[in-house]
Short mmCIF file of C-alpha atoms and ligand atoms in Angstrom, two decimals:
data_model
loop_
_atom_site.label_atom_id
_atom_site.label_comp_id
_atom_site.label_asym_id
_atom_site.label_seq_id
_atom_site.Cartn_x
_atom_site.Cartn_y
_atom_site.Cartn_z
CA MET A 1 22.92 -0.09 23.68
CA GLN A 2 23.22 3.47 24.98
CA ASN A 3 22.91 5.78 22.02
CA GLU A 4 21.62 6.27 18.51
CA PHE A 5 24.95 5.38 16.92
CA ASN A 6 24.87 1.93 18.50
CA ILE A 7 21.29 1.47 17.33
CA ILE A 8 22.18 2.39 13.76
CA GLU A 9 25.26 0.18 13.81
CA HIS A 10 23.54 -2.79 15.40
CA TYR A 11 20.12 -2.84 13.78
CA PHE A 12 20.24 -0.92 10.54
CA LYS A 13 23.74 -1.00 9.10
CA ARG A 14 24.01 -4.77 8.83
CA GLN A 15 22.31 -5.93 5.69
CA GLU A 16 22.85 -9.28 4.06
CA LYS A 17 23.03 -7.99 0.55
CA GLN A 18 23.46 -4.42 -0.66
CA ARG A 19 22.51 -3.25 -4.12
CA SER A 20 25.54 -2.68 -6.31
CA ASP A 21 24.18 0.78 -7.28
CA VAL A 22 24.66 2.05 -3.70
CA VAL A 23 27.90 4.04 -3.98
CA ILE A 24 27.80 5.34 -0.38
CA GLY A 25 25.35 3.82 2.10
CA ILE A 26 24.74 4.29 5.86
CA GLY A 27 27.57 6.05 7.69
CA ASP A 28 28.31 9.27 5.85
CA ASP A 29 26.38 12.56 5.84
CA GLY A 30 24.42 11.47 2.81
CA ALA A 31 23.87 8.43 0.64
CA VAL A 32 24.99 8.31 -2.98
CA THR A 33 23.22 6.06 -5.46
CA GLN A 34 23.65 5.45 -9.18
CA VAL A 35 20.50 5.87 -11.28
CA GLN A 36 20.46 3.78 -14.50
CA PRO A 37 20.94 5.70 -17.75
CA GLU A 38 17.68 6.71 -19.49
CA HIS A 39 15.80 6.25 -16.21
CA GLN A 40 13.93 8.59 -13.87
CA LEU A 41 13.91 8.59 -10.09
CA VAL A 42 10.57 8.15 -8.25
CA THR A 43 10.40 9.21 -4.58
CA VAL A 44 7.62 8.40 -2.09
CA THR A 45 7.21 8.92 1.67
CA ASP A 46 4.81 7.44 4.19
CA THR A 47 4.66 7.77 7.97
CA LEU A 48 3.29 5.34 10.56
CA VAL A 49 2.42 6.90 13.92
CA GLU A 50 1.70 4.83 17.00
CA GLY A 51 -1.88 5.41 18.07
CA VAL A 52 -2.92 6.37 14.54
CA HIS A 53 -1.65 3.70 12.12
CA PHE A 54 -0.90 0.96 14.64
CA ASP A 55 -1.16 0.46 18.40
CA GLN A 56 0.76 -1.17 21.22
CA THR A 57 -0.69 -4.59 20.37
CA THR A 58 0.81 -4.47 16.86
CA PRO A 59 3.87 -6.73 16.69
CA ALA A 60 7.10 -4.77 16.12
CA ARG A 61 7.87 -7.08 13.21
CA ALA A 62 4.62 -6.01 11.55
CA VAL A 63 5.50 -2.32 12.01
CA GLY A 64 8.88 -3.01 10.36
CA HIS A 65 7.24 -4.89 7.50
CA LYS A 66 4.43 -2.43 6.97
CA CYS A 67 6.48 0.77 6.98
CA ILE A 68 8.39 -0.56 3.97
CA ALA A 69 5.47 -2.34 2.27
CA VAL A 70 3.24 0.77 2.17
CA ASN A 71 6.00 2.74 0.47
CA LEU A 72 6.75 -0.04 -2.03
CA SER A 73 3.02 -0.03 -2.78
CA ASP A 74 3.23 3.66 -3.75
CA LEU A 75 6.25 2.90 -5.95
CA ALA A 76 4.33 -0.01 -7.54
CA ALA A 77 1.43 2.34 -8.28
CA MET A 78 3.88 4.56 -10.18
CA GLY A 79 5.27 1.55 -12.08
CA ALA A 80 8.72 1.91 -10.51
CA GLU A 81 11.31 -0.69 -9.54
CA PRO A 82 11.95 -0.20 -5.80
CA CYS A 83 15.63 0.45 -5.01
CA TRP A 84 16.60 2.60 -2.02
CA ILE A 85 15.12 3.15 1.43
CA SER A 86 15.65 5.91 4.00
CA LEU A 87 14.29 5.51 7.54
CA ALA A 88 13.50 8.33 9.99
CA LEU A 89 12.79 6.62 13.29
CA THR A 90 11.53 8.36 16.43
CA LEU A 91 11.61 6.16 19.54
CA PRO A 92 10.32 6.89 23.05
CA ASP A 93 13.17 4.78 24.53
CA ILE A 94 15.61 2.05 23.55
CA ASP A 95 13.62 -1.20 23.70
CA GLU A 96 16.01 -3.79 22.31
CA LEU A 97 13.36 -6.50 21.97
CA TRP A 98 11.13 -4.16 19.97
CA LEU A 99 14.02 -2.86 17.84
CA ASN A 100 15.22 -6.36 17.06
CA GLU A 101 11.81 -7.45 15.77
CA PHE A 102 11.18 -4.15 13.99
CA ALA A 103 14.52 -4.37 12.17
CA ALA A 104 13.89 -8.03 11.25
CA GLY A 105 10.52 -7.16 9.67
CA LEU A 106 12.02 -4.23 7.82
CA HIS A 107 15.09 -6.09 6.49
CA GLU A 108 12.94 -9.05 5.42
CA VAL A 109 10.82 -6.96 3.06
CA CYS A 110 13.80 -4.95 1.78
CA GLN A 111 15.69 -8.18 1.07
CA TYR A 112 12.73 -9.82 -0.67
CA TYR A 113 12.17 -6.93 -3.06
CA GLY A 114 15.85 -6.18 -3.59
CA CYS A 115 15.93 -2.79 -1.84
CA THR A 116 18.77 -1.42 0.28
CA LEU A 117 18.45 0.78 3.39
CA ILE A 118 20.80 3.66 2.59
CA GLY A 119 20.30 6.07 5.50
CA GLY A 120 17.95 7.83 7.84
CA ASP A 121 17.71 9.61 11.14
CA THR A 122 17.18 8.37 14.70
CA THR A 123 15.56 10.62 17.31
CA ARG A 124 13.74 10.42 20.63
CA GLY A 125 10.02 11.15 20.94
CA PRO A 126 6.61 9.51 20.41
CA LEU A 127 6.98 6.31 18.34
CA THR A 128 6.90 7.37 14.69
CA VAL A 129 8.30 5.65 11.62
CA THR A 130 8.81 7.65 8.43
CA VAL A 131 10.13 5.87 5.38
CA THR A 132 11.19 7.41 2.10
CA ALA A 133 11.56 4.94 -0.73
CA GLN A 134 13.12 5.64 -4.09
CA GLY A 135 12.69 3.65 -7.26
CA GLN A 136 13.45 4.07 -10.92
CA LEU A 137 11.69 3.56 -14.21
CA PRO A 138 12.45 4.12 -17.90
CA THR A 139 12.14 7.82 -18.73
CA GLY A 140 8.55 8.86 -19.39
CA SER A 141 6.96 5.56 -18.34
CA ALA A 142 5.50 6.54 -14.93
CA LEU A 143 1.91 5.44 -14.28
CA THR A 144 -0.20 8.43 -13.26
CA ARG A 145 -3.73 9.12 -12.05
CA ASP A 146 -4.82 11.33 -14.92
CA GLY A 147 -4.87 9.07 -17.97
CA ALA A 148 -8.21 7.19 -17.62
CA LYS A 149 -10.62 7.60 -20.57
CA ALA A 150 -14.28 6.68 -21.05
CA GLY A 151 -14.44 3.07 -22.24
CA ASP A 152 -11.29 1.94 -20.38
CA TRP A 153 -11.69 -1.18 -18.23
CA LEU A 154 -11.29 -0.90 -14.46
CA TYR A 155 -9.19 -3.45 -12.59
CA VAL A 156 -8.04 -4.26 -9.06
CA SER A 157 -5.11 -6.51 -8.21
CA GLY A 158 -6.67 -8.60 -5.43
CA PRO A 159 -9.26 -9.06 -2.68
CA LEU A 160 -10.51 -5.90 -1.01
CA GLY A 161 -11.57 -5.07 2.52
CA ASP A 162 -9.74 -7.80 4.45
CA ALA A 163 -7.50 -5.43 6.40
CA GLY A 164 -10.50 -3.31 7.40
CA LEU A 165 -12.41 -6.39 8.45
CA ALA A 166 -9.44 -7.54 10.54
CA LEU A 167 -9.41 -4.20 12.33
CA ASP A 168 -13.16 -4.39 13.01
CA ILE A 169 -12.86 -7.90 14.44
CA THR A 170 -9.85 -7.09 16.65
CA GLN A 171 -11.71 -4.04 17.93
CA GLN A 172 -14.63 -6.39 18.63
CA ARG A 173 -17.16 -4.65 16.45
CA TYR A 174 -18.73 -8.06 15.74
CA PRO A 175 -20.42 -10.22 18.34
CA LYS A 176 -18.74 -13.52 17.50
CA ALA A 177 -15.12 -14.38 16.87
CA SER A 178 -14.19 -15.23 13.27
CA PRO A 179 -12.35 -18.47 12.44
CA HIS A 180 -10.59 -16.42 9.76
CA LEU A 181 -9.18 -13.87 12.16
CA GLN A 182 -5.55 -14.96 11.90
CA LYS A 183 -5.54 -14.80 8.10
CA LEU A 184 -7.24 -11.42 8.12
CA VAL A 185 -4.84 -9.97 10.67
CA GLU A 186 -1.96 -11.15 8.47
CA ARG A 187 -3.40 -9.03 5.65
CA LEU A 188 -3.63 -6.02 7.99
CA HIS A 189 -0.16 -6.37 9.50
CA TYR A 190 1.82 -7.78 6.58
CA PRO A 191 0.44 -6.20 3.38
CA THR A 192 1.89 -7.36 0.06
CA PRO A 193 2.92 -4.51 -2.24
CA ARG A 194 2.10 -5.41 -5.87
CA VAL A 195 5.63 -4.65 -7.03
CA ALA A 196 5.83 -6.99 -10.05
CA LEU A 197 2.37 -6.04 -11.29
CA GLY A 198 3.11 -2.31 -11.07
CA GLN A 199 6.14 -2.67 -13.32
CA SER A 200 4.21 -4.90 -15.76
CA LEU A 201 1.61 -2.16 -16.13
CA ARG A 202 4.03 0.36 -17.67
CA GLY A 203 2.77 1.13 -21.18
CA VAL A 204 -0.40 -0.91 -20.50
CA ALA A 205 -2.43 0.89 -17.80
CA SER A 206 -3.86 4.29 -18.66
CA ALA A 207 -4.05 5.27 -14.94
CA CYS A 208 -3.05 3.63 -11.67
CA ILE A 209 -3.26 4.18 -7.90
CA ASP A 210 -2.74 2.00 -4.85
CA VAL A 211 -5.69 1.40 -2.55
CA SER A 212 -4.69 2.67 0.88
CA ASP A 213 -7.79 4.66 1.88
CA GLY A 214 -10.48 2.39 0.42
CA LEU A 215 -11.32 1.65 -3.23
CA LEU A 216 -13.95 4.36 -3.67
CA ALA A 217 -11.81 7.08 -2.12
CA ASP A 218 -8.75 6.13 -4.16
CA LEU A 219 -10.64 5.49 -7.41
CA GLN A 220 -12.13 8.93 -6.94
CA HIS A 221 -8.60 10.38 -7.23
CA ILE A 222 -8.22 8.74 -10.65
CA LEU A 223 -11.68 9.94 -11.72
CA SER A 224 -11.08 13.56 -10.62
CA ALA A 225 -7.61 13.70 -12.15
CA SER A 226 -8.85 12.16 -15.42
CA GLY A 227 -12.21 13.98 -15.61
CA VAL A 228 -14.24 10.77 -15.97
CA GLY A 229 -16.73 8.58 -14.05
CA ALA A 230 -16.88 4.84 -13.40
CA GLU A 231 -19.33 1.98 -13.20
CA ILE A 232 -18.50 -0.83 -10.76
CA GLU A 233 -20.04 -4.29 -11.11
CA LEU A 234 -20.46 -5.33 -7.50
CA ASP A 235 -20.70 -9.05 -8.29
CA ARG A 236 -17.18 -8.89 -9.74
CA LEU A 237 -15.54 -7.39 -6.64
CA PRO A 238 -12.89 -9.83 -5.42
CA LEU A 239 -13.85 -10.88 -1.87
CA SER A 240 -11.95 -13.36 0.27
CA LEU A 241 -13.65 -16.41 1.73
CA ALA A 242 -13.12 -14.80 5.14
CA MET A 243 -15.07 -11.77 3.97
CA THR A 244 -18.01 -13.66 2.45
CA GLU A 245 -18.28 -15.96 5.46
CA THR A 246 -18.14 -13.14 8.01
CA LEU A 247 -20.36 -10.44 6.49
CA SER A 248 -23.69 -10.27 4.66
CA GLN A 249 -23.43 -9.60 0.91
CA GLU A 250 -24.32 -5.92 1.26
CA ASP A 251 -21.93 -5.37 4.21
CA ALA A 252 -19.15 -7.16 2.34
CA PHE A 253 -19.59 -4.86 -0.68
CA VAL A 254 -19.47 -1.77 1.55
CA LYS A 255 -16.40 -3.08 3.41
CA ALA A 256 -14.59 -3.91 0.16
CA LEU A 257 -15.36 -0.48 -1.28
CA THR A 258 -14.58 1.68 1.74
CA ALA A 259 -12.11 -0.06 4.08
CA GLY A 260 -8.51 1.10 3.97
CA ASP A 261 -5.10 -0.56 4.22
CA ASP A 262 -5.56 -3.07 1.36
CA TYR A 263 -2.53 -1.99 -0.68
CA GLU A 264 -3.91 -3.52 -3.85
CA LEU A 265 -3.52 -1.63 -7.12
CA CYS A 266 -6.51 -0.07 -8.88
CA PHE A 267 -5.91 0.71 -12.56
CA THR A 268 -7.54 1.31 -15.92
CA VAL A 269 -6.72 -0.31 -19.27
CA GLU A 270 -7.77 0.75 -22.75
CA GLU A 271 -9.75 -1.86 -24.71
CA SER A 272 -6.88 -2.24 -27.22
CA ASN A 273 -4.45 -3.08 -24.38
CA ARG A 274 -6.50 -5.83 -22.72
CA GLY A 275 -4.69 -8.60 -24.58
CA ARG A 276 -1.32 -7.19 -23.55
CA LEU A 277 -2.47 -7.07 -19.95
CA GLU A 278 -3.49 -10.75 -20.13
CA THR A 279 -0.12 -11.73 -21.57
CA LEU A 280 1.93 -9.60 -19.22
CA THR A 281 0.16 -10.80 -16.08
CA ALA A 282 -0.18 -14.48 -17.07
CA HIS A 283 2.83 -15.40 -14.90
CA LEU A 284 1.53 -13.68 -11.76
CA LYS A 285 0.19 -15.74 -8.87
CA ASN A 286 -2.61 -13.20 -8.39
CA ARG A 287 -4.05 -12.03 -11.69
CA PRO A 288 -5.85 -8.66 -11.79
CA ILE A 289 -9.65 -8.72 -11.79
CA CYS A 290 -11.84 -6.53 -14.01
CA ILE A 291 -14.52 -4.87 -11.84
CA GLY A 292 -16.08 -2.32 -14.16
CA ARG A 293 -15.60 0.35 -16.74
CA ILE A 294 -14.71 4.02 -17.00
CA GLN A 295 -17.52 6.27 -18.24
CA LYS A 296 -18.07 9.82 -19.28
CA VAL A 297 -18.48 11.98 -16.21
CA ALA A 298 -22.13 12.14 -15.07
CA SER A 299 -24.01 13.49 -12.05
CA GLU A 300 -22.86 10.51 -9.96
CA PRO A 301 -19.12 9.95 -10.46
CA ILE A 302 -19.39 6.26 -9.45
CA THR A 303 -22.42 4.05 -10.21
CA PHE A 304 -23.01 0.39 -9.34
CA LYS A 305 -24.49 -2.66 -11.00
CA LEU A 306 -25.34 -6.03 -9.51
CA PHE A 307 -25.72 -8.89 -12.00
CA GLY A 308 -26.29 -6.41 -14.82
CA GLU A 309 -28.96 -4.34 -13.02
CA GLU A 310 -28.43 -0.84 -11.66
CA TYR A 311 -27.97 -0.99 -7.89
CA THR A 312 -28.05 1.61 -5.12
CA LEU A 313 -25.70 1.09 -2.19
CA SER A 314 -25.99 3.08 1.01
CA LEU A 315 -22.44 4.07 1.79
CA PRO A 316 -20.94 5.68 4.86
CA ARG A 317 -18.68 8.66 4.26
CA SER A 318 -15.51 7.00 3.04
CA GLY A 319 -11.86 7.69 3.60
CA TYR A 320 -9.91 8.46 6.74
CA ASN A 321 -9.32 12.14 7.41
CA HIS A 322 -6.37 12.82 9.73
CA PHE A 323 -7.58 16.34 10.47
CA ALA A 324 -11.28 15.53 10.85
CA ASN A 325 -11.45 16.69 14.48
CA ILE A 326 -9.51 19.88 14.04
CA GLU A 327 -11.58 23.01 13.54
CA ALA A 328 -10.77 25.16 10.57
CA ASP A 329 -8.83 28.32 11.31
CA PRO A 330 -11.50 31.09 11.07
CA SER A 331 -8.99 33.69 9.84
P1 ADP B 401 24.12 13.35 10.68
O1 ADP B 401 24.30 13.84 12.07
O2 ADP B 401 25.24 13.68 9.75
O3 ADP B 401 22.76 13.67 10.09
P2 ADP B 401 23.43 10.84 11.82
O4 ADP B 401 24.28 10.73 13.00
O5 ADP B 401 21.99 11.24 11.98
O6 ADP B 401 24.17 11.75 10.74
O7 ADP B 401 23.44 9.42 11.05
C1 ADP B 401 24.65 8.74 10.80
C2 ADP B 401 24.44 7.83 9.62
O8 ADP B 401 23.48 6.84 9.96
C3 ADP B 401 23.92 8.53 8.38
O9 ADP B 401 24.49 7.90 7.24
C4 ADP B 401 22.44 8.28 8.44
O10 ADP B 401 21.88 8.27 7.13
C5 ADP B 401 22.39 6.90 9.08
N1 ADP B 401 21.17 6.67 9.87
C6 ADP B 401 20.73 7.35 10.97
N2 ADP B 401 19.60 6.82 11.45
C7 ADP B 401 19.29 5.77 10.66
C8 ADP B 401 18.24 4.82 10.63
N3 ADP B 401 17.25 4.84 11.53
N4 ADP B 401 18.26 3.88 9.65
C9 ADP B 401 19.25 3.87 8.75
N5 ADP B 401 20.27 4.71 8.71
C10 ADP B 401 20.30 5.66 9.65
MG1 MG B 402 20.93 13.23 11.44
#
């Protein structure tokens, strides 16, 4: 396996099943795909950098899975059907064992959600995986961040904070080992993009975002874009058994609200659409959970209640900032 062409041929060109709308796939200067009539194209990109988003202990299969899953999560948040994947891969060297596992993880997720890898670029350098995913949706039906209105109900698609808890435990921030570690690490390494839910929310959700930086940080994007505030009922936050058995109630709330890497959807639904949401999501294994309500903007953009009473949480500064340690250019 001497060069990039062999890598492409061996690991990325072979796919069990290609979408029929891929006119030209891997092998030419560009890929050609057929968008359905009356549909719009949605394009998202996410990068995973070794040392930032994963480390040397992360299984290659997980890196392959996650680089696709995080992009499908963005497509889900837009309400799009995932279709086509492009992969820009930068490798420090040719490690066949690593590549084999990485490609297996990547193809598995693509296969499961019916996406086809249509191209990319392969270069040498520090291990970096950039994926661009494209999806389509009926014209005008994209879910955006700016449509939430006071009175809308606030939902999340599943348990929050597990990935962050997994990271804390693996980095030994807790004195005793958790019996739930394996399950938690699965949530960190193999996130499930809420692809079916995202598409079901078209015409139902007034705003939607995926939770990659922590619920509060991501909800804040909806609130700013929509010019509204929100009230969260802490006792309704979906917490896994692993979470409630590992952390105190207060710590579990903070973890669920601020930890990143969950890849659940956070969305708002108008009162008159609640019935439709129930009907449309009845078939899903994981039904969305109502955690609060959108309010008129006030001095505090997000307020909390616990069992009906106002509640004050002491929160650390939330959200990961990639440029936090870089000083601003004084000029
Ligand atoms: P060019 O020099 O014309 O940019 P490349 O030699 O980089 O083409 O790539 C050859 C073909 O292989 C192209 O179709 C490209 O999209 C595809 N390709 C390159 N790297 C990858 C990759 N990591 N995964 C999937 N397809 C890839
Ligand atoms: Mg190229």
